[in-house]
Coordinates of C-alpha atoms in Angstrom, one line a residue:
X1 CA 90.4 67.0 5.7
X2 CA 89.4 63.9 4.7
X3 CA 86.7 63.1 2.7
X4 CA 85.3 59.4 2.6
X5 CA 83.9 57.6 -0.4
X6 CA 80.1 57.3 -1.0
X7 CA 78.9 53.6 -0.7
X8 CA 77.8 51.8 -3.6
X9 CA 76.6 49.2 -2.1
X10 CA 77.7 45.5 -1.5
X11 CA 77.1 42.4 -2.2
X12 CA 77.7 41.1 0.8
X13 CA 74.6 42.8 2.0
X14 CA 72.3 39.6 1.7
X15 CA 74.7 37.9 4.0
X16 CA 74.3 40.5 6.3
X17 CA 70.7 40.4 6.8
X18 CA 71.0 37.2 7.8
X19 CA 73.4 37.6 10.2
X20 CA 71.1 40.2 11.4
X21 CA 67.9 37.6 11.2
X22 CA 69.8 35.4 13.1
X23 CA 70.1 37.7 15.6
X24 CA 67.0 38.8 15.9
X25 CA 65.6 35.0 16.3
X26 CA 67.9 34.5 19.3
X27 CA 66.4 37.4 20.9
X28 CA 62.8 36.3 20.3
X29 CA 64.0 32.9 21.9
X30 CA 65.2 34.6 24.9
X31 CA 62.1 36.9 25.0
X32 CA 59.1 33.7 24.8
X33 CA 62.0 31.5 26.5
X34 CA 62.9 33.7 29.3
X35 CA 59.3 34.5 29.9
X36 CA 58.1 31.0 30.1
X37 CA 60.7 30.5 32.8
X38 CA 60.6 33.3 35.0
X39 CA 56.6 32.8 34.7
X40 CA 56.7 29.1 35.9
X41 CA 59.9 29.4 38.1
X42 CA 60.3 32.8 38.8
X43 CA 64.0 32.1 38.8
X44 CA 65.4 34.9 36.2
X45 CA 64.6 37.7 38.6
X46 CA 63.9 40.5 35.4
X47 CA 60.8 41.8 34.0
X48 CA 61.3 41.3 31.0
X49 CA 64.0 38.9 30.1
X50 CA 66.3 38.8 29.3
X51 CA 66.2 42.6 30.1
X52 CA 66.1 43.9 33.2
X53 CA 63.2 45.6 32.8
X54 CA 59.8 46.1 32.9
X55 CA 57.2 46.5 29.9
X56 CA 55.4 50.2 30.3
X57 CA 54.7 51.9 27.2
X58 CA 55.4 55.4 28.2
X59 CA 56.6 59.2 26.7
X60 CA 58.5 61.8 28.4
X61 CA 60.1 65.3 27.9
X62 CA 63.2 63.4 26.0
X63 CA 60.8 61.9 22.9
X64 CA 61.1 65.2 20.9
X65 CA 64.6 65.6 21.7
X66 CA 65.7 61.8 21.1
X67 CA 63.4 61.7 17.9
X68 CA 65.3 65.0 16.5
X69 CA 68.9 63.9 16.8
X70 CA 68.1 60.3 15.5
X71 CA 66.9 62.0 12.3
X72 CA 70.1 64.6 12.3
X73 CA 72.2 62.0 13.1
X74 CA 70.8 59.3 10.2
X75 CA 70.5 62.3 7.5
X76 CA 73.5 64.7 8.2
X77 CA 75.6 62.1 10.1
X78 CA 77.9 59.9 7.5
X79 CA 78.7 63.5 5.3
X80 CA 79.2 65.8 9.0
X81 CA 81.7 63.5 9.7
X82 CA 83.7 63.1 6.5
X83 CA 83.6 66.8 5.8
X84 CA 84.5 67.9 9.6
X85 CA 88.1 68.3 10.8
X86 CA 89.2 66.1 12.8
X87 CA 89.2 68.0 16.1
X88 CA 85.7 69.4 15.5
X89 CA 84.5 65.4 14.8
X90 CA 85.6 64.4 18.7
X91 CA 83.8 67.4 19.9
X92 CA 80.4 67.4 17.9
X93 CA 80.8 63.4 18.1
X94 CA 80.8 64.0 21.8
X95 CA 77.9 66.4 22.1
X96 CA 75.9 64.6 19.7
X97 CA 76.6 61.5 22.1
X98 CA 76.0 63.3 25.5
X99 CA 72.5 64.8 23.7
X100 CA 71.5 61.6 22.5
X101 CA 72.0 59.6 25.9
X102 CA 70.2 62.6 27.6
X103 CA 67.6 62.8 25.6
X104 CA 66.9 59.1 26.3
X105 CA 67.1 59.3 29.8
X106 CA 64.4 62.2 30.0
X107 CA 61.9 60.1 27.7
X108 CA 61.6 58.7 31.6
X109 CA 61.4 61.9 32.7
X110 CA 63.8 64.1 35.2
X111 CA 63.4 62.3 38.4
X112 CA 62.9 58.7 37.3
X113 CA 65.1 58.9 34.1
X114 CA 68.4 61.3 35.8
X115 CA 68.0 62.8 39.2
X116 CA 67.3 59.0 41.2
X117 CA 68.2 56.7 39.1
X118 CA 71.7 56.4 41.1
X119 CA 69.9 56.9 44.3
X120 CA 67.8 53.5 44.8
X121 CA 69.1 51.2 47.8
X122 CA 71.4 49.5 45.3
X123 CA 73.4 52.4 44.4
X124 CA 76.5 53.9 45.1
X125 CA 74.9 57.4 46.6
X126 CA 73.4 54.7 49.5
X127 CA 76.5 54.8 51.3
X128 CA 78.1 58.4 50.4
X129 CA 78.1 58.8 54.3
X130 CA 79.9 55.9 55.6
X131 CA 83.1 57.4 53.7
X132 CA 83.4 60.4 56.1
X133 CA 86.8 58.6 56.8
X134 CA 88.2 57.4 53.8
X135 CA 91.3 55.5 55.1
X136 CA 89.1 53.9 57.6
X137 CA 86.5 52.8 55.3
X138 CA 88.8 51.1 52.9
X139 CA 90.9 49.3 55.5
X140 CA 87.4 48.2 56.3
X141 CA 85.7 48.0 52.7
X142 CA 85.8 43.7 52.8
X143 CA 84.3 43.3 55.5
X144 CA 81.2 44.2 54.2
X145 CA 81.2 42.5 51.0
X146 CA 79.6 39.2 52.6
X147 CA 75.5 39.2 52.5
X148 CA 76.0 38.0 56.0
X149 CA 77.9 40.6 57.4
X150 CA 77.2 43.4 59.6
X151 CA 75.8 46.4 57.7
X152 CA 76.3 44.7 54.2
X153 CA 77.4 47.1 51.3
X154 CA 74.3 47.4 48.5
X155 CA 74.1 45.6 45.8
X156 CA 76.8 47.9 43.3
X157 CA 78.9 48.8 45.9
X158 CA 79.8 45.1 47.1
X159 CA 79.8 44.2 43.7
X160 CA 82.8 46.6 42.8
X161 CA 86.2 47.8 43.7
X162 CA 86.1 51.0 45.8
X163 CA 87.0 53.6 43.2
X164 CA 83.2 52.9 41.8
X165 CA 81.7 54.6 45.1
X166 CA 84.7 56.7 45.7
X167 CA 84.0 58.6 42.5
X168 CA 80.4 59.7 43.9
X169 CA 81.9 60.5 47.2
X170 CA 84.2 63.0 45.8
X171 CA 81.7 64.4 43.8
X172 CA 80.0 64.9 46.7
X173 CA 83.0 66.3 48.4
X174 CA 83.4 69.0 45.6
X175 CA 79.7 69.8 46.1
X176 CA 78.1 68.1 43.5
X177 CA 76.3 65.8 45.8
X178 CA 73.1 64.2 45.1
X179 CA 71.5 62.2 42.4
X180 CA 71.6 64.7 39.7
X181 CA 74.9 65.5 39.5
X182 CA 76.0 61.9 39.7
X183 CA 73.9 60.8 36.6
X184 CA 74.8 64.2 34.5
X185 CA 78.9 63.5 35.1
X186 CA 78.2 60.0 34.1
X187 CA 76.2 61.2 31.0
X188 CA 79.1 63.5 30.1
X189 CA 82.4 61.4 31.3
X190 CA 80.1 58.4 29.6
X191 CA 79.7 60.1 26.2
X192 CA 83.6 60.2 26.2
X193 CA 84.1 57.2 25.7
X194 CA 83.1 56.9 21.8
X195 CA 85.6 59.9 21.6
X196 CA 88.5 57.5 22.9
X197 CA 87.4 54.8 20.4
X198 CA 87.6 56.9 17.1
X199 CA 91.1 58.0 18.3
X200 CA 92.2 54.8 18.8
X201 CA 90.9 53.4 15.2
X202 CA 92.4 56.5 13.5
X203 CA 95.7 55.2 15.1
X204 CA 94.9 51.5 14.4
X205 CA 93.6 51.7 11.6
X206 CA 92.7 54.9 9.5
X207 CA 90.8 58.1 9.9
X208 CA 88.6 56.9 7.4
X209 CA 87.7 54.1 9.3
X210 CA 87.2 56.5 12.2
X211 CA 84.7 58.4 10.1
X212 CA 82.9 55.5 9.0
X213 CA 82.6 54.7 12.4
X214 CA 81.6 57.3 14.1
X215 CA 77.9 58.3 13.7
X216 CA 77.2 54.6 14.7
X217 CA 79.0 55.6 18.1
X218 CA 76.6 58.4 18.5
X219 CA 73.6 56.6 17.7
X220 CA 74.3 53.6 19.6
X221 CA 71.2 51.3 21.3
X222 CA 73.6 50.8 24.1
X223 CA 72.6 54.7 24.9
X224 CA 69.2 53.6 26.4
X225 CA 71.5 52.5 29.4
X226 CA 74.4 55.0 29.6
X227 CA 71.9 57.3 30.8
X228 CA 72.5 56.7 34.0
X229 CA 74.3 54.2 34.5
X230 CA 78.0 54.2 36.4
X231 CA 78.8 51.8 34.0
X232 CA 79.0 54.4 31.1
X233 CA 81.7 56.3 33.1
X234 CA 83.5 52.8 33.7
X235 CA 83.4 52.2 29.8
X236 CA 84.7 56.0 29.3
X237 CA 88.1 55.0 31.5
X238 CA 88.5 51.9 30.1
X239 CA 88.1 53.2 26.3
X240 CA 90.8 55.8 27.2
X241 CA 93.2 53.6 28.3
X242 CA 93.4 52.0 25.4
X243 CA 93.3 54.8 23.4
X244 CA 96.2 56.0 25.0
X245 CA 97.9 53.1 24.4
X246 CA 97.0 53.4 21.0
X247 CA 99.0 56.6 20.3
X248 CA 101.8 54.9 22.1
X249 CA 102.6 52.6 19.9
X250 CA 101.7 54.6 16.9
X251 CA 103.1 57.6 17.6
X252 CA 106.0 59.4 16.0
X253 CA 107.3 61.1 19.0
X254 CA 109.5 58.4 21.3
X255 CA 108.8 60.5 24.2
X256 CA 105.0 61.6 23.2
X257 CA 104.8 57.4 23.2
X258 CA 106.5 57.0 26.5
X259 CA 104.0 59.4 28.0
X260 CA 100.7 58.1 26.2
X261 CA 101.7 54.8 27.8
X262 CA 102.3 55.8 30.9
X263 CA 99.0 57.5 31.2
X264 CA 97.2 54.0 29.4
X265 CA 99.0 52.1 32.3
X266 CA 97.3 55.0 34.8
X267 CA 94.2 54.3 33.8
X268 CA 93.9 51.1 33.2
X269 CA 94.9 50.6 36.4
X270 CA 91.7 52.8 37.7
X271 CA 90.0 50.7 35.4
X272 CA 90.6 47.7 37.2
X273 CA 89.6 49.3 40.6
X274 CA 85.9 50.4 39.1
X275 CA 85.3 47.0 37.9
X276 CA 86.5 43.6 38.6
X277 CA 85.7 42.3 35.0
X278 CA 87.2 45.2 33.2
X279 CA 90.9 43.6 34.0
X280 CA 89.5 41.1 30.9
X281 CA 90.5 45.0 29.5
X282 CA 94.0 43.8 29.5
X283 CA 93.2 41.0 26.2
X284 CA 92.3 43.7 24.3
X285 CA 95.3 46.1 25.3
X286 CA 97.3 43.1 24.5
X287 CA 95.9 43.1 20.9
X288 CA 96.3 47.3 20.6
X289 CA 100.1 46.2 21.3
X290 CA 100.5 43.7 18.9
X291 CA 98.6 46.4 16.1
X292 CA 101.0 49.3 17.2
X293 CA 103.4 50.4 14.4
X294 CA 106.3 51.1 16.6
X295 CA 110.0 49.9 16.0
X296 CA 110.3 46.7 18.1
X297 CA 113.2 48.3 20.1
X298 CA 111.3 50.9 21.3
X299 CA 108.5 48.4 22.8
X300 CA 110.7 47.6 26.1
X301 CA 110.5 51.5 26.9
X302 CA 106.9 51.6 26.1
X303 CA 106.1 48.5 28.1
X304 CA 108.3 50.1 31.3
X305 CA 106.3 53.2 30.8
X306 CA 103.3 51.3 30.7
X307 CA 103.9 49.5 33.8
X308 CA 104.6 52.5 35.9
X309 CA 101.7 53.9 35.3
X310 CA 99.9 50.6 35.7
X311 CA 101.4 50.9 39.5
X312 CA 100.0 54.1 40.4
X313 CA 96.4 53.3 41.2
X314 CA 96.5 49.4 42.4
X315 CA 99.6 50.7 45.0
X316 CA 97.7 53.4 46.1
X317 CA 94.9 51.0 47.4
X318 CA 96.9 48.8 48.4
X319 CA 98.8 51.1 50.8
X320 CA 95.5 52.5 52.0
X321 CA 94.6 49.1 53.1
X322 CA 92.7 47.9 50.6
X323 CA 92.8 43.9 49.4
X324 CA 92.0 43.4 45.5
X325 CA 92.2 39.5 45.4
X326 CA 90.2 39.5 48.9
X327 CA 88.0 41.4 47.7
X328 CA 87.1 39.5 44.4
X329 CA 87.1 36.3 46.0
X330 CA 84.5 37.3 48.6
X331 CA 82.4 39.3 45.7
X332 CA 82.0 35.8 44.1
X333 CA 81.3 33.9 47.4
X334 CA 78.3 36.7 47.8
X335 CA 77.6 36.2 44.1
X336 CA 76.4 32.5 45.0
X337 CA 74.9 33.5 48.8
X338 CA 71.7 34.5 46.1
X339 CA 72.6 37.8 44.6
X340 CA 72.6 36.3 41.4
X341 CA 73.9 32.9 41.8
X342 CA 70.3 31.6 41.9
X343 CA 70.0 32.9 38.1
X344 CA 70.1 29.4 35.6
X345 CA 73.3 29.4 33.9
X346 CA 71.8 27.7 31.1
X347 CA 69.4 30.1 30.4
X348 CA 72.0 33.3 30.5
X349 CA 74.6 32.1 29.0
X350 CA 72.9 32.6 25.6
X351 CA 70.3 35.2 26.7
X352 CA 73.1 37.5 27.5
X353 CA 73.9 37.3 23.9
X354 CA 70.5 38.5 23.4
X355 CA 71.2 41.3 25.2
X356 CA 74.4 41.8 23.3
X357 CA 72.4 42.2 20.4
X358 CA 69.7 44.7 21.9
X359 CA 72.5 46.8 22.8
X360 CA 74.6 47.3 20.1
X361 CA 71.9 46.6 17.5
X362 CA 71.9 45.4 14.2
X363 CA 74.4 47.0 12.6
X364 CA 76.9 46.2 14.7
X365 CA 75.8 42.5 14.0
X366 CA 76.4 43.1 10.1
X367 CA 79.5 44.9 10.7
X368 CA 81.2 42.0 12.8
X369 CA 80.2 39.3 10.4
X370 CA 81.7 41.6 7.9
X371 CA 84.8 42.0 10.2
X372 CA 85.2 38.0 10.5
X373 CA 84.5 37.7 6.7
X374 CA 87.5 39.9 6.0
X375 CA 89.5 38.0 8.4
X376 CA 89.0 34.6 6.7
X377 CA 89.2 35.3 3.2
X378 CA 91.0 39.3 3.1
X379 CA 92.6 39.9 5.6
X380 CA 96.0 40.7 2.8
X381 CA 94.1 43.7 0.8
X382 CA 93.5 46.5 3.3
X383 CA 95.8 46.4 6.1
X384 CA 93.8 49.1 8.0
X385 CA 90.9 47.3 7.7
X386 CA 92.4 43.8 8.8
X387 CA 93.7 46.0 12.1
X388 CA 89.9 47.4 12.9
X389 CA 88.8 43.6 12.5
X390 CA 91.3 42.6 14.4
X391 CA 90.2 44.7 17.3
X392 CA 86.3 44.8 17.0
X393 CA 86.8 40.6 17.1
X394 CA 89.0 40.9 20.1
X395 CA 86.2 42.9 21.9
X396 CA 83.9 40.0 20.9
X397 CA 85.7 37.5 21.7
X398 CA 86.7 39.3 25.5
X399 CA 82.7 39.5 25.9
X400 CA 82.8 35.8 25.2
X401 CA 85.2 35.3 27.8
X402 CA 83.0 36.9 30.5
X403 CA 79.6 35.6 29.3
X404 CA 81.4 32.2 29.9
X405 CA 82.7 32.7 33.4
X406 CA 79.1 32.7 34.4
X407 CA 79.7 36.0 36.7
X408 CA 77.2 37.9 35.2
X409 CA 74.0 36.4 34.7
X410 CA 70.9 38.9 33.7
X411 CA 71.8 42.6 33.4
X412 CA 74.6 42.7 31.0
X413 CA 73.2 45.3 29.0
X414 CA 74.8 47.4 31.6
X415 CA 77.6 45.7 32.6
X416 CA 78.8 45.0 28.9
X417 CA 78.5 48.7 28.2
X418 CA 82.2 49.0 27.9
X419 CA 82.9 45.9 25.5
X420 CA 80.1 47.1 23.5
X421 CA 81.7 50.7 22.7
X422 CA 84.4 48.8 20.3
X423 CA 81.9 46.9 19.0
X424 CA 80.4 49.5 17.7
X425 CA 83.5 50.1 15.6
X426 CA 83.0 47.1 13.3
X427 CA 79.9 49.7 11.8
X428 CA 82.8 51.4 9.8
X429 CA 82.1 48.1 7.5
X430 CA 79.0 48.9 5.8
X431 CA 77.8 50.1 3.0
X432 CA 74.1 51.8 2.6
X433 CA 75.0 53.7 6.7
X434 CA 72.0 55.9 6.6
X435 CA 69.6 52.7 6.7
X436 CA 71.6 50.8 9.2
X437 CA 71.7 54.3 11.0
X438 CA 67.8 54.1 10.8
X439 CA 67.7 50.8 12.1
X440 CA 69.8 51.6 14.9
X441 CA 67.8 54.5 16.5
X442 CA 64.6 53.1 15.8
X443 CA 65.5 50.4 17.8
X444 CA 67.0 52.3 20.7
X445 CA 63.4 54.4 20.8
X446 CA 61.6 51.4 20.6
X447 CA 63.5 49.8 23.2
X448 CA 62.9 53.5 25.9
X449 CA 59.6 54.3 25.1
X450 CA 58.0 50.6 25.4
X451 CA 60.3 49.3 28.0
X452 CA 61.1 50.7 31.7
X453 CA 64.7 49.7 32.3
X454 CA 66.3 49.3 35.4
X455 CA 69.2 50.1 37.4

């Protein structure tokens, strides 16, 4: 058991409250900004940009519950999870999570906030019949992609590789069908997914790190969308995969590492077909590679472990008829038929920052300029440290990547769910957590109970 050391404080905290009232003034700008514009022009298509969203001050049968963990979470949080073992921390880390994203949902109530939220004419559950014959329907999946072709897939179906409505259809297969069960497996397969990233800092970095780290993961803004979104189950495979790659290059066991990769490659390769911008997935795993603590010679094996089980999912596709590049290339034609393309580049591709912000909060804005302070002036005194900077900055600078590409403009605060988790990790930084902690889940309520959020 590991016990971590009681803050002090810092005195790089003034520094980090302005980083954090920086942040906050570029989400004002893209609040009067965004308003201005979609008032005059009407061209942002949101509510209430740069959020897709609407403003309705509202309570539901989550407040209570949402209110209750925040407070365990800020006052017991920080000593649970230097005091737990480390098994019990993943599972208590995980139910806290799944409570804490539930509880949100159902401040919308049942129906709205869970049981239809994946059942509106955008979602996947829209075309849960027209996969009676799989084979058929992927051989056929691009044809539909196109606004202008016949029977046109909905909005998140075209705009994803078919393992993201696959999933739902083999819920529904199982006999889980239906609204309710889709958004409860994406609660709990979501929730995962801050699981994945404190076992990949332990490995990375250090378990104290980890512990640092993990109420923040819990008690993270980005909740307010994970419940429901399918976005949170995309961010759960993608964090795993690189968790598993994490304990491949820092295990001890050569064959424990062989397998750890080839399950990273596994699901990274499901990664890829839930989401075309998760491949950016691959910069990151990249980095995790260049972090591992493995004997050079050994990295060839790992690598050819790696890329068997980065074959698995993309060959299977591909034999059932299904075109990746085809498919991408005629989800960014559709993209600029009008759904999206319309959106002002200019505008997004610093309101999505904003939404950055919203999502993973202030504390994560302190921790990452405390992560790039340590890179630039001590990055040669704590080497587990330098190796979490390392990959919280990576993540940042991977979200960069897809801000610039200009493929998602307005709604990122769902789509960046999965960059977003690691993040979170930079949190591990600061001193004083139980304030920051605060700050975080106020936030989040605030954000649930005055906004109606979409998708």
């Amino acid at each position: 058991m590991i016990r971590t050391k009681p803050s002090t404080g810092s005195p790089g905290t003034r520094h980090d409250l302005i980083a954090v009232a920086a942040a906050a003034l570029l989400v004002t700008a893209a609040v009067l900004i965004g308003r201005h514009i979609e008032h005059t022009y009407g061209t942002l298509h949101v509510g209430w940009p740069p959020l897709y969203a609407n403003w309705l001050p509202h309570a539901g049968p989550g407040t209570p519950a949402a209110i209750v963990v925040a407070v365990a979470v800020v006052t017991c949080g920080p000593a649970v999870a230097a005091r737990l073992r480390w098994r019990a921390l993943l599972a208590a880390s995980w139910a806290a999570a799944s409570i804490w994203i539930l509880s949100l949902a159902l401040i919308d109530g049942w129906q709205r906030g869970v049981a239809r939220r994946l059942t509106t004419r955008y979602e996947y559950l829209q075309v849960i019949d027209r996969f009676h014959d799989i084979p058929a329907t992927l051989r056929d999946f691009t044809r539909h992609i196109l606004i202008d072709s016949p029977d046109h897939w909905p909005a998140h179906t075209a705009g994803h590789p078919p393992a993201a409505p696959l999933t739902f259809v083999l819920l529904d297969r199982i006999g889980l069908g239906g609204g309710a069960w889709a958004g409860l497996w994406c609660i709990v397969v979501g929730a995962t997914g801050c699981v994945a990233v404190l076992i990949a800092v332990r490995a990375l970095a250090s378990e104290d790190l980890a512990r640092r780290a993990a109420p923040f993961l819990v008690l993270a803004p980005v909740a307010v969308w994970m419940g429901v979104s399918a976005d949170g189950y995309f961010a759960a495979v993608a964090a795993w995969a690189l968790a598993c790659l994490a304990l491949s290059v820092t295990g001890r066991s050569p064959r424990a590492s062989l397998g750890w990769a080839a399950l990273a490659g596994l699901l990274y390769g499901l990664t890829c077909y839930l989401s075309y911008g998760l491949t950016l997935f691959a910069v990151i795993g990249a980095v995790v590679l260049l972090l591992g603590r493995r004997v050079v010679r050994e990295r060839p094996l790992l690598l050819a472990a790696l890329a068997v089980g980065l074959t698995v999912v993309p060959l299977a596709f591909t034999l059932a008829g299904f075109d990746w590049w085809e498919a991408y290339h005629l989800l960014v034609k559709r993209y600029y038929q009008g759904a999206g393309g319309i959106r002002p580049y200019g505008y997004w591709v610093w309101a999505n920052l904003a939404c950055t912000v919203l999502i993973a909060g202030p504390a994560t804005v302190a921790g990452l300029r405390r992560a790039g302070a340590l890179l630039l002036r001590d990055r040669r005194r704590d080497a587990a440290r330098t190796r979490l900077a390392v990959l919280a900055v990576t993540a940042l600078a991977v979200l960069l990547i897809a801000d610039l590409s200009g493929m998602s403009k307005a709604e990122t605060e769902r789509i960046w769910i999965p960059f977003t988790l690691w993040l979170l990790a930079a949190c591990a930084f600061l001193p004083r957590p139980r304030a920051w902690l605060t700050a975080q889940a106020v936030l989040a309520l605030l954000i649930n109970h005055l906004l109606l959020t979409g998708w």
